[in-house]
Short mmCIF file of C-alpha atoms in Angstrom, two decimals:
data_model
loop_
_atom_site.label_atom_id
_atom_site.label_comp_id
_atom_site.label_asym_id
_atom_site.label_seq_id
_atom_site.Cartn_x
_atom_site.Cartn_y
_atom_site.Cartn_z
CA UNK A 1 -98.66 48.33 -80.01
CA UNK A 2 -97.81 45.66 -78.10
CA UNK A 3 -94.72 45.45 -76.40
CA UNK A 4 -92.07 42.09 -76.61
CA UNK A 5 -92.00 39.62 -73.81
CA UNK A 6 -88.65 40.43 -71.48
CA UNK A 7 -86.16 37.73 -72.72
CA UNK A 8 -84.29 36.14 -69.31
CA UNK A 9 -80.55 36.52 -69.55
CA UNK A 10 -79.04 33.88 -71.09
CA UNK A 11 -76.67 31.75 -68.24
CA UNK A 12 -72.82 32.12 -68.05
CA UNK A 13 -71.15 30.06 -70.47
CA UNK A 14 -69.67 27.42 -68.56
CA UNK A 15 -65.16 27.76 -69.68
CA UNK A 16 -64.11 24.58 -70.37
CA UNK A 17 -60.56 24.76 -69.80
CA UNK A 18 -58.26 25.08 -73.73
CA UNK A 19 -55.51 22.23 -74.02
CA UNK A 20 -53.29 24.87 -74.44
CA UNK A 21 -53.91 26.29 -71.46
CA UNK A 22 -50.94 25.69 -68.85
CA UNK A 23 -52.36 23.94 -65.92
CA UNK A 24 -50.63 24.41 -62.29
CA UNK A 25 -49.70 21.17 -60.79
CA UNK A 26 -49.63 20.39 -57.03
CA UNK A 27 -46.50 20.51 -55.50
CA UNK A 28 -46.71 17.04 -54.24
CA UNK A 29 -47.36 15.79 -57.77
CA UNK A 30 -43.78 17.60 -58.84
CA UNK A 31 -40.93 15.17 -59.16
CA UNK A 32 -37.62 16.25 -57.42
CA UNK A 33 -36.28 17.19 -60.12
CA UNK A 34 -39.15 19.76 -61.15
CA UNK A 35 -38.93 20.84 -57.31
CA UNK A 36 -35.61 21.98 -57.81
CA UNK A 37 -35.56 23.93 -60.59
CA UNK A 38 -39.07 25.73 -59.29
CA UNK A 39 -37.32 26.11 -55.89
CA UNK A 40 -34.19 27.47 -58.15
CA UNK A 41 -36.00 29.87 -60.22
CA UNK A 42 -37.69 31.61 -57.24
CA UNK A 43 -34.90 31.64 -54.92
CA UNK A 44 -31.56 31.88 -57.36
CA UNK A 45 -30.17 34.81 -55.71
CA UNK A 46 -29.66 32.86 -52.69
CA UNK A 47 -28.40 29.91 -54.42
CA UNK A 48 -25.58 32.42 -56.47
CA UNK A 49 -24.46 33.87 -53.07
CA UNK A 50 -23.94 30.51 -51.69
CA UNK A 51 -21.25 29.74 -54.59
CA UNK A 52 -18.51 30.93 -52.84
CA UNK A 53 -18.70 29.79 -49.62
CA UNK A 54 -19.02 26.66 -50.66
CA UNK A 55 -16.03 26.67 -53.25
CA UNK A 56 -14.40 27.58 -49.93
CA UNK A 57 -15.30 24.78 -48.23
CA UNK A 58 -14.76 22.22 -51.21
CA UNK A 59 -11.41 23.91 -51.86
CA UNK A 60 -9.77 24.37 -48.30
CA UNK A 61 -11.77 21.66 -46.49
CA UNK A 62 -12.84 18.88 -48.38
CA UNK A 63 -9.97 18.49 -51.02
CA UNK A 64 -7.17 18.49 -48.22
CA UNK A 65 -9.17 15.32 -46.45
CA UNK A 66 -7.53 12.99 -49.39
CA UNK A 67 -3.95 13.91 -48.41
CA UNK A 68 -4.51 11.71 -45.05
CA UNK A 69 -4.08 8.95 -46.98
CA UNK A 70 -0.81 10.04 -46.06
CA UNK A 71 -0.72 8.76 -42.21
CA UNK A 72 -1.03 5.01 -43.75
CA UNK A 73 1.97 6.14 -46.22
CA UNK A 74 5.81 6.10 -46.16
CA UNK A 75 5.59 9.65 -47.96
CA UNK A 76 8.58 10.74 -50.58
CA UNK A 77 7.98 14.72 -51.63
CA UNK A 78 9.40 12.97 -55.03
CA UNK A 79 7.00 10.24 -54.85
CA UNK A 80 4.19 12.51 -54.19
CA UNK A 81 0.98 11.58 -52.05
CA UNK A 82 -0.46 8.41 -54.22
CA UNK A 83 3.13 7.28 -55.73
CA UNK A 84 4.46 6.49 -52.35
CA UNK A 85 4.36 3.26 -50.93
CA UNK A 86 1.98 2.20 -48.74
CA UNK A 87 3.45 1.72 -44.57
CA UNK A 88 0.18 0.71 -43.42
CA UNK A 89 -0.29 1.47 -39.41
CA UNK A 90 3.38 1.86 -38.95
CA UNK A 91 2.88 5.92 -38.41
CA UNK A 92 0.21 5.02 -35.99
CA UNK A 93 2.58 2.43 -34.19
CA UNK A 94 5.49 5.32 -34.25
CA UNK A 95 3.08 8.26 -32.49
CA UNK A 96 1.68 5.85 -29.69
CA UNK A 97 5.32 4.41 -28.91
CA UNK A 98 6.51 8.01 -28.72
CA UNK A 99 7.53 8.05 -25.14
CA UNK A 100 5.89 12.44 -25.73
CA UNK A 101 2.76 11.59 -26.86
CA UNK A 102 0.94 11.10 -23.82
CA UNK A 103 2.27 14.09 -22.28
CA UNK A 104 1.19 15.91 -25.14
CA UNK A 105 -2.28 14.67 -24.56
CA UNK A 106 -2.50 15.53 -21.45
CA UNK A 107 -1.06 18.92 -22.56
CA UNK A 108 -3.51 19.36 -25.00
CA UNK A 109 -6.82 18.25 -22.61
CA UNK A 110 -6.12 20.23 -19.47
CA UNK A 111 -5.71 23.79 -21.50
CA UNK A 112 -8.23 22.71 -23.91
CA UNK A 113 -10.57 22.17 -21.03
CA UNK A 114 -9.30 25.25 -18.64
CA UNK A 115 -10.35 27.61 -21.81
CA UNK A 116 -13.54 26.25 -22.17
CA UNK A 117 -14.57 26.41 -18.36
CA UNK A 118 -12.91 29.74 -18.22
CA UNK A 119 -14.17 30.91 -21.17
CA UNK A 120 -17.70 29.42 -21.73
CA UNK A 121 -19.30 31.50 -18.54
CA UNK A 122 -17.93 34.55 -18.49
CA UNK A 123 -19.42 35.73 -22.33
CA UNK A 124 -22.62 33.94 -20.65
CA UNK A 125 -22.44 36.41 -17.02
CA UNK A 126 -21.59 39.76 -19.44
CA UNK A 127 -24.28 39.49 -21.73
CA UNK A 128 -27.22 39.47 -18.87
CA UNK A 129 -25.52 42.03 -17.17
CA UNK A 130 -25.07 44.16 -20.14
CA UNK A 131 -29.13 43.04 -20.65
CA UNK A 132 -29.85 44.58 -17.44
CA UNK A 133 -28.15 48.15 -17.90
CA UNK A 134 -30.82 50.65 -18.32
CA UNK A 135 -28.42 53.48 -19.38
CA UNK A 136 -27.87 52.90 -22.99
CA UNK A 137 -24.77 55.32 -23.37
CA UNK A 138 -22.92 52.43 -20.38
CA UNK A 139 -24.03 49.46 -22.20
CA UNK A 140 -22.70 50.59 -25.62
CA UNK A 141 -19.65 51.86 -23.57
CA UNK A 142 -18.95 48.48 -22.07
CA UNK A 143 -20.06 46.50 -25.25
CA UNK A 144 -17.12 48.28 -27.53
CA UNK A 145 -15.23 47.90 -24.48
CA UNK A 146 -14.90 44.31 -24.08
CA UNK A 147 -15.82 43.65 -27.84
CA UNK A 148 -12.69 45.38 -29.19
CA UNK A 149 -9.53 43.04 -28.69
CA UNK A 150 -10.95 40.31 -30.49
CA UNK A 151 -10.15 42.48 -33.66
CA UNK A 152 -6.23 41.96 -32.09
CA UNK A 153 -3.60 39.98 -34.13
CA UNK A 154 -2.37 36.91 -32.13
CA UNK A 155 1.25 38.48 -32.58
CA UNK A 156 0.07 41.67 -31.59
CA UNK A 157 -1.50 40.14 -28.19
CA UNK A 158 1.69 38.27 -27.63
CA UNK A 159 3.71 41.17 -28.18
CA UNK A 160 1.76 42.75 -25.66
CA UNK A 161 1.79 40.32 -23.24
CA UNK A 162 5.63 40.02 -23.35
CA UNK A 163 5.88 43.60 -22.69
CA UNK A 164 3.82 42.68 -19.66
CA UNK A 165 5.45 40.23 -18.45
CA UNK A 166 9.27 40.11 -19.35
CA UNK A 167 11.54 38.98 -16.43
CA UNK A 168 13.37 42.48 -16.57
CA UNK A 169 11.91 45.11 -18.30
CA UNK A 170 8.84 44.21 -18.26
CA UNK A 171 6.01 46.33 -16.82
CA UNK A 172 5.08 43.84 -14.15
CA UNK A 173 8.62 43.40 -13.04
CA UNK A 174 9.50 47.41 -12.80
CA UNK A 175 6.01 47.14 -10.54
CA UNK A 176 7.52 44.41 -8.10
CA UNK A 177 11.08 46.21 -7.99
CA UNK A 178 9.58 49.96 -6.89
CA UNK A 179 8.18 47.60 -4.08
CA UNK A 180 11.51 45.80 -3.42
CA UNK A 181 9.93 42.58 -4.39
CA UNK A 182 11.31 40.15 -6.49
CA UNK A 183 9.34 38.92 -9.46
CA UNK A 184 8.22 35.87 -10.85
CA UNK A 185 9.37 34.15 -14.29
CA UNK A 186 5.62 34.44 -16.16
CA UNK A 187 7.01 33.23 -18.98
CA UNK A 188 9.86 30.98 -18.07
CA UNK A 189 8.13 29.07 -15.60
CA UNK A 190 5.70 26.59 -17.06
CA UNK A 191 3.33 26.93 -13.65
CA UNK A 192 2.18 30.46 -15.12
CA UNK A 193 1.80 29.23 -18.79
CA UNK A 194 -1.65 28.20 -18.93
CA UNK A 195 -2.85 30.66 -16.97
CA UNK A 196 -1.53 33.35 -19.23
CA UNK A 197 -2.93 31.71 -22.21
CA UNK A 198 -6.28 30.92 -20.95
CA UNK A 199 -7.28 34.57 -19.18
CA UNK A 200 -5.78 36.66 -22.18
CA UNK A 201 -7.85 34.53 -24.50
CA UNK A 202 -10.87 35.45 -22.17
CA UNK A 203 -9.83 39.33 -22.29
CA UNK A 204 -9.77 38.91 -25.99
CA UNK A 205 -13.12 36.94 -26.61
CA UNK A 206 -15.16 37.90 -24.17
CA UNK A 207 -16.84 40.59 -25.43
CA UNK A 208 -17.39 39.01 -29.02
CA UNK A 209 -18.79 35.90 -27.65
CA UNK A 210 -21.01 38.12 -25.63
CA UNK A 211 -22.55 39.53 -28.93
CA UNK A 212 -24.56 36.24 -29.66
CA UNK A 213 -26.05 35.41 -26.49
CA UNK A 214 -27.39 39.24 -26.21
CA UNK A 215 -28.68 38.37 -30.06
CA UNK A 216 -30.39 35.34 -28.58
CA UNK A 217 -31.66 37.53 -25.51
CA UNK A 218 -33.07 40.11 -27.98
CA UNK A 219 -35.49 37.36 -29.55
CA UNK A 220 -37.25 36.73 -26.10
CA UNK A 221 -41.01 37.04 -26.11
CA UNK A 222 -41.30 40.55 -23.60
CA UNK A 223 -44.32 38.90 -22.31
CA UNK A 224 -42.58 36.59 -20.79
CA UNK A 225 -41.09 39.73 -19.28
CA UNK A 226 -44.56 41.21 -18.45
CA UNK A 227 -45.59 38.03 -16.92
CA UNK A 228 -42.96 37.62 -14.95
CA UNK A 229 -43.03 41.35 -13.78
CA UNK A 230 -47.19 40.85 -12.65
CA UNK A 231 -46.21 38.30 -10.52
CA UNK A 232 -43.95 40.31 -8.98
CA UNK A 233 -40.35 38.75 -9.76
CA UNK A 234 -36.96 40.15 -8.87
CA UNK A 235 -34.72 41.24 -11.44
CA UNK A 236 -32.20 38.27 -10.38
CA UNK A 237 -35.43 35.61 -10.46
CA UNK A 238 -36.12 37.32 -14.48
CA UNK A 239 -32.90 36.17 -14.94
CA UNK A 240 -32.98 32.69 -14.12
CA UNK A 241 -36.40 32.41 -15.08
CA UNK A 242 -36.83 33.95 -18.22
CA UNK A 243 -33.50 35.30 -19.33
CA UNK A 244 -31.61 31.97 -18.85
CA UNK A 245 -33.59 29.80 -20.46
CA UNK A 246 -34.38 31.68 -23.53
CA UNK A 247 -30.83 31.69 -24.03
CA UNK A 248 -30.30 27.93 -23.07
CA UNK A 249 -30.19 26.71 -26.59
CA UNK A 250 -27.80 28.59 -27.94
CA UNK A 251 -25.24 27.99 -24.78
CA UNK A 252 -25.75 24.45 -25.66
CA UNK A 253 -25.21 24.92 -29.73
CA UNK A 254 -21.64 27.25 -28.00
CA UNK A 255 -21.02 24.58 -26.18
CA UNK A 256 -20.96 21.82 -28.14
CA UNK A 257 -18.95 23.33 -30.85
CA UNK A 258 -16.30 24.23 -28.07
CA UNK A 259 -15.98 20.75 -26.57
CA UNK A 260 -16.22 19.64 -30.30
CA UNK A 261 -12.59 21.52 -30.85
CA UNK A 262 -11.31 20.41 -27.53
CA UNK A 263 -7.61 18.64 -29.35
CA UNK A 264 -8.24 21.66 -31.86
CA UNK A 265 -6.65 24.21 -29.82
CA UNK A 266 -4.94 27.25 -31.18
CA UNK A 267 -1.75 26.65 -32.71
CA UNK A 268 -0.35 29.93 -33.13
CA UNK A 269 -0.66 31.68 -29.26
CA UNK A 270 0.51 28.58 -27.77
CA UNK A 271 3.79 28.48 -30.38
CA UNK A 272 4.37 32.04 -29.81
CA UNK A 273 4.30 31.75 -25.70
CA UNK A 274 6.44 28.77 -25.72
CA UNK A 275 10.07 28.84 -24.56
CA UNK A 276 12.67 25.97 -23.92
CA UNK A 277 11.50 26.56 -20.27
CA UNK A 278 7.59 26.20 -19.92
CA UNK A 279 7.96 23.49 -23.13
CA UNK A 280 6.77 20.67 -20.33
CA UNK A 281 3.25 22.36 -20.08
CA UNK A 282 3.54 24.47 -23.89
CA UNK A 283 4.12 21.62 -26.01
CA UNK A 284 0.53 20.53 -27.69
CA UNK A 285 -0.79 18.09 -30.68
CA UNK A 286 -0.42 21.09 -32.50
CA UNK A 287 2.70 22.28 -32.25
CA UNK A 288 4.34 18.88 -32.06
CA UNK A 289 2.97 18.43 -35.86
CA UNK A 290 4.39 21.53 -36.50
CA UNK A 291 7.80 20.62 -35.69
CA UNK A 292 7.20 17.08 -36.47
CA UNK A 293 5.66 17.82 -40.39
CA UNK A 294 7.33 21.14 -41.03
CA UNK A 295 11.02 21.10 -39.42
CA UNK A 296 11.86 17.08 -39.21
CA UNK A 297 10.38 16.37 -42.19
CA UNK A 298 8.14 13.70 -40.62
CA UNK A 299 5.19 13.84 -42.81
CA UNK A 300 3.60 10.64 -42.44
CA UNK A 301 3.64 9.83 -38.42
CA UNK A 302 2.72 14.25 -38.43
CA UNK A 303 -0.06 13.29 -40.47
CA UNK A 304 -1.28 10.22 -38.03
CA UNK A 305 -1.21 12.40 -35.49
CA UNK A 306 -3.21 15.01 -36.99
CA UNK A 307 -5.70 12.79 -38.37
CA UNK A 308 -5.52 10.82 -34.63
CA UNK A 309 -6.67 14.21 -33.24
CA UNK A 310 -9.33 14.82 -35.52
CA UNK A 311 -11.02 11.80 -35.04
CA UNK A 312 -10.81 12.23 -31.53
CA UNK A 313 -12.32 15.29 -31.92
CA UNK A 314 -15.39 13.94 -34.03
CA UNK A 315 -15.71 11.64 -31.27
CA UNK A 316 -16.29 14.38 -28.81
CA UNK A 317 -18.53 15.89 -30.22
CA UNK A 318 -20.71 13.43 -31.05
CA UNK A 319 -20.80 12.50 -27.77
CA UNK A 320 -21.12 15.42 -26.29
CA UNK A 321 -24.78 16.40 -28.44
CA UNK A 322 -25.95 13.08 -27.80
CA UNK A 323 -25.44 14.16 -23.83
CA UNK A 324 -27.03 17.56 -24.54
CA UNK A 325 -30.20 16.52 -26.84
CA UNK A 326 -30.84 14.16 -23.92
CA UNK A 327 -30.81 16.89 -20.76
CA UNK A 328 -31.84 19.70 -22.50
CA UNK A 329 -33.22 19.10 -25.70
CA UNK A 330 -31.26 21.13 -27.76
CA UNK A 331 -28.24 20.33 -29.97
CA UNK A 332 -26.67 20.67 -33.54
CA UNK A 333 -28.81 18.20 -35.34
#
C-alpha cells in the first residue's frame, strides 16, 4: 500500500482589511475639532473639575471688567452703568488734579515695595534652613510653627496687635512703665505705621510662603547632592550651589507675581491700622476708593482710579518678566 505524498501547508491567507472595519487615523490627520472631542473623551474628568473654577473666574473676574466703563462715565445709580451719560476723561482729569493723589502713590509704592523686600527673603532663608535640619521632630516643630498664623483673620491680627501696642494699656506700654520709661505712640504716630504693617505681615506669611520653596527643594535631583558631596562641598557651598538654584525658578515665578500686585496692596490691614493720626503714611489707592466709591458716593473718578491702578499694575508686571526671562531665564510665560 502505498502511502500519499505529504501535502505542504497551505500559506496564511493574506486579511484584506473589511470596509466596515474602523480604521485608526493618525493624530496629525485629526482636525481640531476631532482632537477635542478625543482629547475630551479620555480626559473628561479633568475637564468637569475645571467647571467651577472657571465659573469663578468668569463670574467674579471677568464680568466685573465691563463695569469700568464706568471711569469714562458720569454714573447715576438710577441711570445704571450703560444708561448714564458718557464724561469721557473727565474722572481721569479729577484723580490727577487731586492735590492727594500723588501722596497716595507714593503711599502706596514705598509699603508696597517695603513688603516685598521684607517679605520676599525671609520665606526664601526659612525654607533652606528648615532643608538643612536633620531632626525631623524640629523641622515639623518649626514648620507648624511659623506656618500657623497665616490661618489668622486680618481682624483677629489687628486685634492682636492693638492689644500690643495701645498707648495705655497695652502690653508694650505696661513693659516701658515697670521700667519708668515712657512709651511710644505705635499706632498714633505714622513713623511706626509701616513698620507694623510690613513685619506682622512677615510673622503671618512666612511660614506659608515657606511651604512652596521647600516643595520646589523636594524636586531636586539628590545626585546633584551626591555630586556635590564627592567633591567635598560644605553644607553652606550645597546651598548656593545646588539648593539655590534649583529653587531659582520658582523665586522668580514668587517674584514676579509680587511686584505684579505692587498698587494691589491689602485693603483691609491697612484700613483697620489707620487712625486720623498716621493717615499721612496709612492712606493708600485702596482705601482712598473706599472712601471715595463707598462713603462720597464718587463712583466714577473711584472707578478711574481703580482702573488707573490696575493698569499700572499690568504694566509692572510685564515689565518685570520681560527683566527676569532675560537674566535668568525663567518667568510666567
Amino acid at each position: 500500500m502505498t502511502s500519499a505524498p505529504p501535502v505542504s501547508p497551505a500559506p496564511p491567507a493574506t486579511r484584506f482589511p473589511d470596509a466596515a472595519t474602523p480604521r485608526r487615523v493618525p493624530r496629525n490627520r485629526l482636525t481640531l475639532r476631532q482632537r477635542w472631542r478625543v482629547a475630551f473623551r479620555r480626559h473628561w474628568q479633568l475637564y468637569l473639575l475645571t467647571i467651577l473654577p472657571l465659573a469663578y473666574f468668569v463670574i467674579f473676574k471677568y464680568v466685573p471688567i465691563s463695569n469700568a466703563i464706568i471711569a469714562f462715565k458720569d454714573y447715576s445709580p438710577v441711570l445704571g452703568v450703560w444708561g448714564s451719560p458718557w464724561s469721557g476723561w473727565s474722572n481721569f482729569a479729577n484723580m490727577i488734579q487731586n492735590p492727594v493723589f500723588p501722596t497716595l502713590v507714593q503711599n502706596t509704592l514705598i509699603l508696597s515695595g517695603y513688603a516685598i523686600l521684607a517679605s520676599f527673603p525671609i520665606p526664601l532663608i526659612l525654607a533652606l534652613a528648615l532643608n538643612e535640619v536633620r531632626h525631623r521632630w524640629f523641622q515639623k516643630t518649626v514648620q507648624m510653627v511659623t506656618y500657623a498664623p497665616y490661618f489668622i483673620s486680618t481682624v483677629v491680627v489687628v486685634s492682636m496687635l492693638i492689644l500690643i501696642m495701645a498707648p495705655r494699656l497695652g502690653i508694650l506700654s505696661q513693659v516701658f512703665g515697670f521700667f519708668g520709661v515712657p512709651a511710644p505712640d505705635f499706632l498714633g504716630d505714622p513713623d511706626y505705621f509701616r513698620h507694623i504693617y510690613v513685619w506682622s505681615d512677615v510673622w503671618q506669611t512666612a511660614g506659608y510662603s515657606a511651604v512652596i520653596y521647600m516643595a520646589a527643594l523636594s524636586g531636586i535631583d539628590p545626585s546633584l547632592y551626591e555630586a556635590a558631596k564627592v567633591d567635598g562641598a560644605s553644607r553652606l557651598r550645597k546651598i548656593w550651589h545646588v539648593d539655590i538654584p534649583g529653587i531659582m525658578p520658582t523665586a522668580m515665578i514668587v517674584l514676579i507675581l509680587s511686584v505684579g500686585n505692587i498698587m494691589s496692596i491689602g485693603f483691609e490691614k491697612v484700613f483697620l491700622l489707620q487712625n486720623p493720626l498716621n493717615l499721612g503714611q496709612s492712606e493708600i489707592i485702596a482705601t482712598y476708593v473706599y472712601k471715595l466709591g463707598i462713603l462720597n458716593a464718587d463712583f466714577g473718578t473711584a472707578t478711574a482710579v481703580g482702573l488707573f491702578n490696575s493698569v499700572i499694575n499690568l504694566v509692572l508686571l510685564l515689565i518685570v518678566n520681560w527683566v527676569a526671562k532675560r537674566i535668568s531665564g525663567s518667568g510666567l510665560w
